[in-house]
């Protein structure tokens, strides 16, 4: 059973920064992604990547502001969010699946964390 646990959400002023963490029980050679969702809207892909090398795919809405980092020893990935805007306010989810990687397509991910709320005011 794959487990994903997010943390790091909170409230920040516009222009601020926040880092989310996602610790997974299955790390090596998995596809992972960060998604976000606001009530009444579809889940939006933020970033998709392969844990062991390969390209990282960012949505246009966060490109240049958000980056990821990985700690294989801790089986943890981080979403570094800078220059946050009110429109970044959402519940953020970490997701994973075995390859092939679905990049930013939510339906391609099988396992999901419980989410962590980010509020930008």
Short mmCIF file of C-alpha atoms in Angstrom, two decimals:
data_model
loop_
_atom_site.label_atom_id
_atom_site.label_comp_id
_atom_site.label_asym_id
_atom_site.label_seq_id
_atom_site.Cartn_x
_atom_site.Cartn_y
_atom_site.Cartn_z
CA UNK A 1 0.00 0.00 0.00
CA UNK A 2 1.50 3.30 -1.11
CA UNK A 3 1.32 6.15 1.36
CA UNK A 4 1.87 9.82 0.66
CA UNK A 5 1.96 12.39 3.43
CA UNK A 6 2.04 16.10 2.66
CA UNK A 7 2.95 18.86 5.06
CA UNK A 8 3.99 22.49 5.05
CA UNK A 9 0.82 24.27 4.05
CA UNK A 10 -0.24 27.50 5.67
CA UNK A 11 -1.18 31.12 5.17
CA UNK A 12 1.22 33.59 3.62
CA UNK A 13 0.98 37.12 2.23
CA UNK A 14 1.18 37.70 -1.49
CA UNK A 15 4.77 37.68 -2.63
CA UNK A 16 5.78 35.29 0.10
CA UNK A 17 7.23 31.81 -0.06
CA UNK A 18 6.26 28.41 1.23
CA UNK A 19 7.71 24.92 0.92
CA UNK A 20 5.54 21.82 0.88
CA UNK A 21 6.85 18.35 1.64
CA UNK A 22 5.64 14.98 0.49
CA UNK A 23 7.01 11.82 2.02
CA UNK A 24 6.22 8.61 0.21
CA UNK A 25 6.52 4.97 1.08
CA UNK A 26 7.54 4.14 -2.51
CA UNK A 27 10.15 6.46 -3.97
CA UNK A 28 12.65 5.09 -6.46
CA UNK A 29 11.56 4.89 -10.09
CA UNK A 30 8.11 6.32 -9.53
CA UNK A 31 6.25 9.14 -11.21
CA UNK A 32 5.23 11.89 -8.84
CA UNK A 33 3.37 15.13 -9.11
CA UNK A 34 1.95 18.04 -7.23
CA UNK A 35 -1.61 19.10 -7.93
CA UNK A 36 -3.91 21.71 -6.52
CA UNK A 37 -7.63 22.16 -6.32
CA UNK A 38 -10.06 24.84 -5.27
CA UNK A 39 -13.69 24.07 -4.52
CA UNK A 40 -15.79 23.80 -7.63
CA UNK A 41 -12.86 23.45 -9.98
CA UNK A 42 -10.97 20.55 -11.45
CA UNK A 43 -7.72 19.40 -9.97
CA UNK A 44 -4.87 21.24 -11.68
CA UNK A 45 -1.44 19.82 -12.34
CA UNK A 46 1.34 21.96 -10.91
CA UNK A 47 4.43 19.86 -11.53
CA UNK A 48 5.14 16.32 -12.67
CA UNK A 49 8.40 14.45 -12.55
CA UNK A 50 10.15 11.12 -12.33
CA UNK A 51 11.85 10.47 -9.02
CA UNK A 52 14.96 8.99 -10.61
CA UNK A 53 16.17 11.51 -13.14
CA UNK A 54 14.30 12.68 -16.21
CA UNK A 55 12.59 15.94 -16.98
CA UNK A 56 10.39 18.00 -14.70
CA UNK A 57 7.20 19.48 -16.09
CA UNK A 58 5.70 22.67 -14.66
CA UNK A 59 2.39 24.22 -15.48
CA UNK A 60 2.59 27.60 -17.16
CA UNK A 61 0.88 29.20 -14.17
CA UNK A 62 3.76 28.35 -11.83
CA UNK A 63 6.76 28.17 -14.15
CA UNK A 64 9.54 30.41 -12.89
CA UNK A 65 8.03 30.62 -9.40
CA UNK A 66 7.77 27.02 -8.22
CA UNK A 67 10.53 24.42 -8.18
CA UNK A 68 10.93 20.95 -6.79
CA UNK A 69 13.73 19.22 -4.97
CA UNK A 70 14.14 15.61 -3.96
CA UNK A 71 15.72 13.79 -1.05
CA UNK A 72 15.95 10.14 -1.96
CA UNK A 73 17.29 9.14 1.45
CA UNK A 74 14.20 10.57 3.10
CA UNK A 75 11.87 9.50 0.26
CA UNK A 76 10.67 13.04 0.28
CA UNK A 77 10.01 15.59 -2.43
CA UNK A 78 9.59 19.29 -1.86
CA UNK A 79 7.64 21.94 -3.67
CA UNK A 80 9.29 25.33 -3.23
CA UNK A 81 6.79 28.06 -3.94
CA UNK A 82 8.01 31.62 -4.38
CA UNK A 83 6.32 34.89 -5.28
CA UNK A 84 3.01 33.44 -4.23
CA UNK A 85 -0.16 35.01 -5.57
CA UNK A 86 -3.74 34.90 -4.27
CA UNK A 87 -4.63 32.67 -7.22
CA UNK A 88 -2.23 30.05 -5.83
CA UNK A 89 -4.64 29.54 -2.94
CA UNK A 90 -5.77 25.91 -3.06
CA UNK A 91 -5.53 22.51 -1.47
CA UNK A 92 -2.27 21.01 -2.66
CA UNK A 93 -1.94 17.28 -3.21
CA UNK A 94 1.00 15.02 -3.79
CA UNK A 95 0.44 12.08 -6.11
CA UNK A 96 2.37 9.12 -7.42
CA UNK A 97 2.12 6.27 -9.86
CA UNK A 98 4.27 3.76 -11.63
CA UNK A 99 5.56 4.68 -15.09
CA UNK A 100 4.72 5.70 -17.71
CA UNK A 101 4.49 9.15 -16.20
CA UNK A 102 1.40 11.24 -16.81
CA UNK A 103 3.18 14.53 -16.15
CA UNK A 104 0.38 16.96 -15.25
CA UNK A 105 -2.63 14.76 -15.91
CA UNK A 106 -4.37 13.90 -12.64
CA UNK A 107 -6.13 10.83 -13.99
CA UNK A 108 -2.76 9.24 -14.62
CA UNK A 109 -1.86 9.11 -10.94
CA UNK A 110 -3.08 6.27 -8.79
CA UNK A 111 -2.02 7.26 -5.30
CA UNK A 112 -2.80 10.51 -3.53
CA UNK A 113 -1.98 12.20 -0.27
CA UNK A 114 -4.55 13.85 1.96
CA UNK A 115 -3.67 17.36 0.85
CA UNK A 116 -2.38 20.46 2.57
CA UNK A 117 -4.01 23.87 2.38
CA UNK A 118 -2.17 26.89 1.03
CA UNK A 119 -3.77 30.29 1.46
CA UNK A 120 -2.27 33.44 -0.06
CA UNK A 121 -3.80 36.77 0.86
#
